[in-house]
Every structure is written in C-alpha cells, then in structure tokens.
Short mmCIF file of C-alpha atoms in Angstrom, two decimals:
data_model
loop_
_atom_site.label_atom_id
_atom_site.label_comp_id
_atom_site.label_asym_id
_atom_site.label_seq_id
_atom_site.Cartn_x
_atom_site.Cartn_y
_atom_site.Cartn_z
CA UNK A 1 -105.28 52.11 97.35
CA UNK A 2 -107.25 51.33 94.49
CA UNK A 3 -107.81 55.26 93.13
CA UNK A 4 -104.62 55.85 93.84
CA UNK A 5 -103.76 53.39 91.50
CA UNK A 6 -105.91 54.38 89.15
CA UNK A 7 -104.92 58.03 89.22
CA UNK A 8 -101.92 58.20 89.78
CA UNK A 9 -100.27 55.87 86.38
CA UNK A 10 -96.42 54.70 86.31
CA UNK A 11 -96.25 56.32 83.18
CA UNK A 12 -97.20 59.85 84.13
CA UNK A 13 -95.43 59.87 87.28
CA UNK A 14 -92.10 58.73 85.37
CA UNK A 15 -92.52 61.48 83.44
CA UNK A 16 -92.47 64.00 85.79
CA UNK A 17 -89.85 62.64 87.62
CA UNK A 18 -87.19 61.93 84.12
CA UNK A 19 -88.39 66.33 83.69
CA UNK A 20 -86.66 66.69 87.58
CA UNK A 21 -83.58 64.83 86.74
CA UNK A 22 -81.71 67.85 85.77
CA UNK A 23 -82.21 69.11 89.29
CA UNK A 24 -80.76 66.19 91.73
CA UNK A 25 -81.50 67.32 94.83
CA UNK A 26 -85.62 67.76 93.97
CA UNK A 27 -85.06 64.42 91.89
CA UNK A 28 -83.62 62.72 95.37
CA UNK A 29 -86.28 64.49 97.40
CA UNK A 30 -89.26 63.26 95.27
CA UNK A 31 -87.69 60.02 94.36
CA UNK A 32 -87.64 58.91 98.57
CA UNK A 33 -91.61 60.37 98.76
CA UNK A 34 -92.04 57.49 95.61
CA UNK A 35 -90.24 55.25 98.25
CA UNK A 36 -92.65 55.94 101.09
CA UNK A 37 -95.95 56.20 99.29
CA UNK A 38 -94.81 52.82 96.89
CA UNK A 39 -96.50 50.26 99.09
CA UNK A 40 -100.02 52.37 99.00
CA UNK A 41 -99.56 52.33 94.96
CA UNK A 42 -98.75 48.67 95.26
CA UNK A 43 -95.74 49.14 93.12
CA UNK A 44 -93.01 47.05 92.44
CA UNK A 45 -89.69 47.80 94.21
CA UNK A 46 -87.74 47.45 91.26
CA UNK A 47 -89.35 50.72 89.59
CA UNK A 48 -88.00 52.67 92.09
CA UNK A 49 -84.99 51.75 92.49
CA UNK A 50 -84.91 51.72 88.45
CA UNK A 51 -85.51 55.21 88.80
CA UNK A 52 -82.98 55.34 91.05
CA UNK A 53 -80.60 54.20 88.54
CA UNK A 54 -82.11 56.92 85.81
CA UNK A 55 -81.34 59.86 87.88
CA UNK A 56 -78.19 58.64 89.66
CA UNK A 57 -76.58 55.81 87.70
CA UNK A 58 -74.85 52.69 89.44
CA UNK A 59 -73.55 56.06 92.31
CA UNK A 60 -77.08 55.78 93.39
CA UNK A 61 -76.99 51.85 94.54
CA UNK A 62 -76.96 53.14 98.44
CA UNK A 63 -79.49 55.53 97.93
CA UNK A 64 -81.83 52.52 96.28
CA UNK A 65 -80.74 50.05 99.02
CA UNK A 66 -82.10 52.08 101.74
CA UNK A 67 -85.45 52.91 100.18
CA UNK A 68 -85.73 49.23 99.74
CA UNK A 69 -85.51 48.79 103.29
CA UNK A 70 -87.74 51.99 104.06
CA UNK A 71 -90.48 51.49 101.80
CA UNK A 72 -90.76 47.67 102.81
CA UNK A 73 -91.21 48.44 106.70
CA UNK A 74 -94.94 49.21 106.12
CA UNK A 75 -96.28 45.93 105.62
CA UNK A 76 -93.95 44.81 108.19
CA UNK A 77 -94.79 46.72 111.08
CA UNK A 78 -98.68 46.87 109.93
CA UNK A 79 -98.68 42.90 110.06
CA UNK A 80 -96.25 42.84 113.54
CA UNK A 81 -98.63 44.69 115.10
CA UNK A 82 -101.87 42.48 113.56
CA UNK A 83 -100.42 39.70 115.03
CA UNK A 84 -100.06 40.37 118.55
CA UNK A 85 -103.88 40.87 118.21
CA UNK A 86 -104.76 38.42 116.61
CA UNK A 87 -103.63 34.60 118.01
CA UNK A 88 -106.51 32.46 115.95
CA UNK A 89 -108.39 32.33 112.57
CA UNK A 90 -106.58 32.44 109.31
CA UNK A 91 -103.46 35.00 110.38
CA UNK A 92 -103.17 33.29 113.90
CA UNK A 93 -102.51 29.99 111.60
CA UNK A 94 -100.16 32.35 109.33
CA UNK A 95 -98.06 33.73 111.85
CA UNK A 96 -97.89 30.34 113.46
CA UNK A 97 -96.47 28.75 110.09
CA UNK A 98 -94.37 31.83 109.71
CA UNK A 99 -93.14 31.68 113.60
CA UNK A 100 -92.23 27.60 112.49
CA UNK A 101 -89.91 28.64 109.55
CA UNK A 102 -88.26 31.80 111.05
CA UNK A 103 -86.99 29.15 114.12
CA UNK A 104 -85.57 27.31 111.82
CA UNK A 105 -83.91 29.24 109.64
CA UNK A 106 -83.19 32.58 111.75
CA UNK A 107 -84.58 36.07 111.51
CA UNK A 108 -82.20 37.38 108.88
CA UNK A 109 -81.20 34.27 106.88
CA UNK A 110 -84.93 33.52 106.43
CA UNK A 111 -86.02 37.21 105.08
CA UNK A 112 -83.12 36.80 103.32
CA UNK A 113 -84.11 34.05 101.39
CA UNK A 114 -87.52 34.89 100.87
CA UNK A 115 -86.15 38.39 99.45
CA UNK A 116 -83.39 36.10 96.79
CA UNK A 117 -86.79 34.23 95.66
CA UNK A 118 -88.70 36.09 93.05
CA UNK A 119 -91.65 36.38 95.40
CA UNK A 120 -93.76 39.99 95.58
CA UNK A 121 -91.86 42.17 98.24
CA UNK A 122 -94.98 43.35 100.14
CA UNK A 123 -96.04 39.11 100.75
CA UNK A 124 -92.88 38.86 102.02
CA UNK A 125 -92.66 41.86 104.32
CA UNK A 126 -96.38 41.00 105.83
CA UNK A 127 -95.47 37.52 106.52
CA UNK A 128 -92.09 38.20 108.57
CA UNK A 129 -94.60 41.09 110.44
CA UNK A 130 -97.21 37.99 111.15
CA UNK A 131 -94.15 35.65 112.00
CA UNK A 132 -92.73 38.25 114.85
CA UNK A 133 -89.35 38.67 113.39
CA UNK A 134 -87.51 41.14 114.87
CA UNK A 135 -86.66 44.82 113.06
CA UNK A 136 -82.82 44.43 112.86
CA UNK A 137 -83.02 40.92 111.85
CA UNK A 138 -85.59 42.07 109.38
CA UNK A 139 -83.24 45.06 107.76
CA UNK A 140 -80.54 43.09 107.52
CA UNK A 141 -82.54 40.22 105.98
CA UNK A 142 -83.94 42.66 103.61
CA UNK A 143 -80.92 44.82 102.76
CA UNK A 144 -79.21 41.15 101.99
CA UNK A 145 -81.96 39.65 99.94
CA UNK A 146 -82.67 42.69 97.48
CA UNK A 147 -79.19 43.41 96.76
CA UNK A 148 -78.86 41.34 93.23
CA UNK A 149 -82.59 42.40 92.53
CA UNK A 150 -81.45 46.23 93.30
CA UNK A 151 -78.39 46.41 91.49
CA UNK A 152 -79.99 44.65 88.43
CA UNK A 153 -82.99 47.74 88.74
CA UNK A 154 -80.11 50.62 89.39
CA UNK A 155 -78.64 48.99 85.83
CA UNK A 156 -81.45 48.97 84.16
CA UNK A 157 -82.31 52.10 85.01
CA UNK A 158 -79.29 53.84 83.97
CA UNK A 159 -79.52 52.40 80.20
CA UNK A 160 -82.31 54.09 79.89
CA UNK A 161 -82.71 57.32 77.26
CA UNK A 162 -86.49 57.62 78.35
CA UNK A 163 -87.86 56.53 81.65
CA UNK A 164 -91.23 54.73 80.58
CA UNK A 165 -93.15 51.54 82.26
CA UNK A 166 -92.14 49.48 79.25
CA UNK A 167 -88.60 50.46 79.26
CA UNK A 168 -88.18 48.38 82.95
CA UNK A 169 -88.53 45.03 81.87
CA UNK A 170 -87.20 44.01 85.21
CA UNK A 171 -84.89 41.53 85.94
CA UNK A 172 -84.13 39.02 83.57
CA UNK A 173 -85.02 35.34 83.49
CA UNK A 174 -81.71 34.48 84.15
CA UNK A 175 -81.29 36.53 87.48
CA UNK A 176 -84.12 34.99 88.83
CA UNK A 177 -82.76 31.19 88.56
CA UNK A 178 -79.93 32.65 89.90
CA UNK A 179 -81.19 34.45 92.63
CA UNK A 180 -83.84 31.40 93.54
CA UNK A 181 -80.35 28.83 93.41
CA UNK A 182 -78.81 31.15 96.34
CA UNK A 183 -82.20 31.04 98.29
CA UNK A 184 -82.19 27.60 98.18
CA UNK A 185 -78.42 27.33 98.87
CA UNK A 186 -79.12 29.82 102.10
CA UNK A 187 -82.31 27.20 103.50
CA UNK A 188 -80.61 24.03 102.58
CA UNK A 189 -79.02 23.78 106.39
CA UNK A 190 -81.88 24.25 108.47
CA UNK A 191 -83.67 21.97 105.70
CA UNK A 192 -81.05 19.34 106.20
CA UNK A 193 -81.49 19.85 109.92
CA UNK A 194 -85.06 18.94 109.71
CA UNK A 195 -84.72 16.39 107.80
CA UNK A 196 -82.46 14.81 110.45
CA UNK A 197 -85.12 15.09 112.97
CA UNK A 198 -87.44 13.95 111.16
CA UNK A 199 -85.74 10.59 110.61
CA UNK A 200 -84.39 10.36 113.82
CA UNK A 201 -87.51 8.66 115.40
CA UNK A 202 -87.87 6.35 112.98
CA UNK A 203 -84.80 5.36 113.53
CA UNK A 204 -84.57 5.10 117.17
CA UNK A 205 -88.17 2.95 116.73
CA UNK A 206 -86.15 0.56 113.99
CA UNK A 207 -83.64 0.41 116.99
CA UNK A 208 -85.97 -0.70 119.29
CA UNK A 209 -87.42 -3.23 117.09
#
C-alpha cells in the first residue's frame, strides 16, 4: 500500500484520466477501476467522486453514489471477517464497543451517522466490519451518510477547468458543521434512550429510600 502510494501520485493519475474525458465510456470504465483500487491507495472518497463530477457533471451523482458504496465494502468485509476470528485482545474489545453502539442506534442509522460526521471513510467502514453489522444495513447506511459529502465532491468537480490535487479542496467548513449537526440530530434518540436507563436506577434506589 505504501509503493503504491508512492508511485502511483493523485496528480499524475488525474491527469491521465482529465486526457480520457473526451471519451466517456473509457473515462467511466477507468474511473470505477479508481473506485475499486481507492482503498489500497488510501485515497479519499471525495477525489473520486470529484472526478466523477469532472467527467460527468452533477448527471454523474448515481454513478459516484455507487462507487461510494463499492469502494467502501473492502474494509468492511476485510474487518467482518477479522472479527469472527478474533473474540479478545484489542479488536475483540473494538468490535465489542462497536457491537454496543450499533444496538443502540441500528445498523443503518448508526453507519449513517458515522458517514454525516467528517470522520475518514475507511475507519468507519472497518469498524461497522468489527461491529458485525449487516451488508444491507451497511449500504443503505452508507449510501445515506455520503450523500451531502458526494454531491458537494460531484460539484466541485464539475467547476473544475483542470483536474489537479489542489483544485479539490473538499468540502467546505461549512458542510461539515452541517453535516456533523444531522449526525448528531440522527443519534440524539437512542442517546436520549440511554440516558433514560441510565437514570432509571437511581431513581428506583431514591424510591426505595
């Protein structure tokens, strides 16, 4: 993962990619083998689906949405299938935590969330894999989560004259407040439920009293 990395720049493979765009069907072709080999470079999803948004415009929004959700199953179902080896140490504990939060908040509401936070994508994916959440509640959960943070990429993407590294500047400040206010909106039931049990044996022991 590292030489690939290293070899294998942004910059240079942007630029062989902006010389396909005039040719949409190799663009689309190479553009989905980005999406598949993306986790390996350690990429951020929002420079493909920026690219996305270079070659296609705003048209291409599906297109992005589903590499999203293809490019992030890696992590997941590498870390799902960790965990049902692995019940102690360090990723016994984090699946444990992760298995904790997912009951309370539901498969897809919970990936969900974690996808409207500005958190790294790949963290995100491994820990629902460790956790044991299920594939369609994962999809959905992720196909939810990254639409504001796709559509925002597609955008950029498409104002661009010259697809470079420094032209994506990502997703602004503001979309991130945003973005984290919804994810915090989506947990604050199950939160409140907790909170609720929490209290209630303190109560019921002030009862007694």
């Amino acid at each position: 993962m590292a030489l690939a990395a290293l070899t294998l720049s942004p910059d240079r493979v942007l630029a062989r990619l902006a010389a396909l765009r005039s040719q949409p069907a190799v663009f689309a072709a190479v553009v989905a083998a980005l999406y598949l080999v993306r986790p390996l470079l350690a990429w951020p999803l929002s420079l493909c689906s920026a690219v996305v948004g270079y070659g296609y415009g705003l048209v291409g929004l599906p297109f992005a949405l589903a590499g999203v959700c293809v490019t992030c199953l890696p992590p997941y179902l590498l870390s799902r299938y960790a965990s049902s080896d692995t019940e102690s140490g360090v990723l016994g504990r984090l699946g444990g935590a992760g298995e904790r939060f997912f009951e309370r908040t539901g498969g897809a509401r919970g990936v969900a969330a974690a996808r409207l936070a500005p958190l790294p994508a790949d963290p995100v994916s491994a820990g629902a894999g460790f956790a044991g959440v299920g594939l369609r509640s994962y999809l959905l959960g992720t196909a939810l989560g990254e639409v504001p943070w796709t559509i925002a990429a597609v955008l950029a993407g498409q104002s661009l004259d010259r697809l470079t590294t420094a032209g994506l500047a990502g997703a602004s400040v503001e979309l991130a407040v945003a973005a984290g206010a919804v994810a915090l909106l989506v947990l604050a039931g199950p939160a409140y439920e907790l909170l609720r049990e929490r209290r209630r044996p303190h109560q019921n022991v002030s009862e007694q009293s």
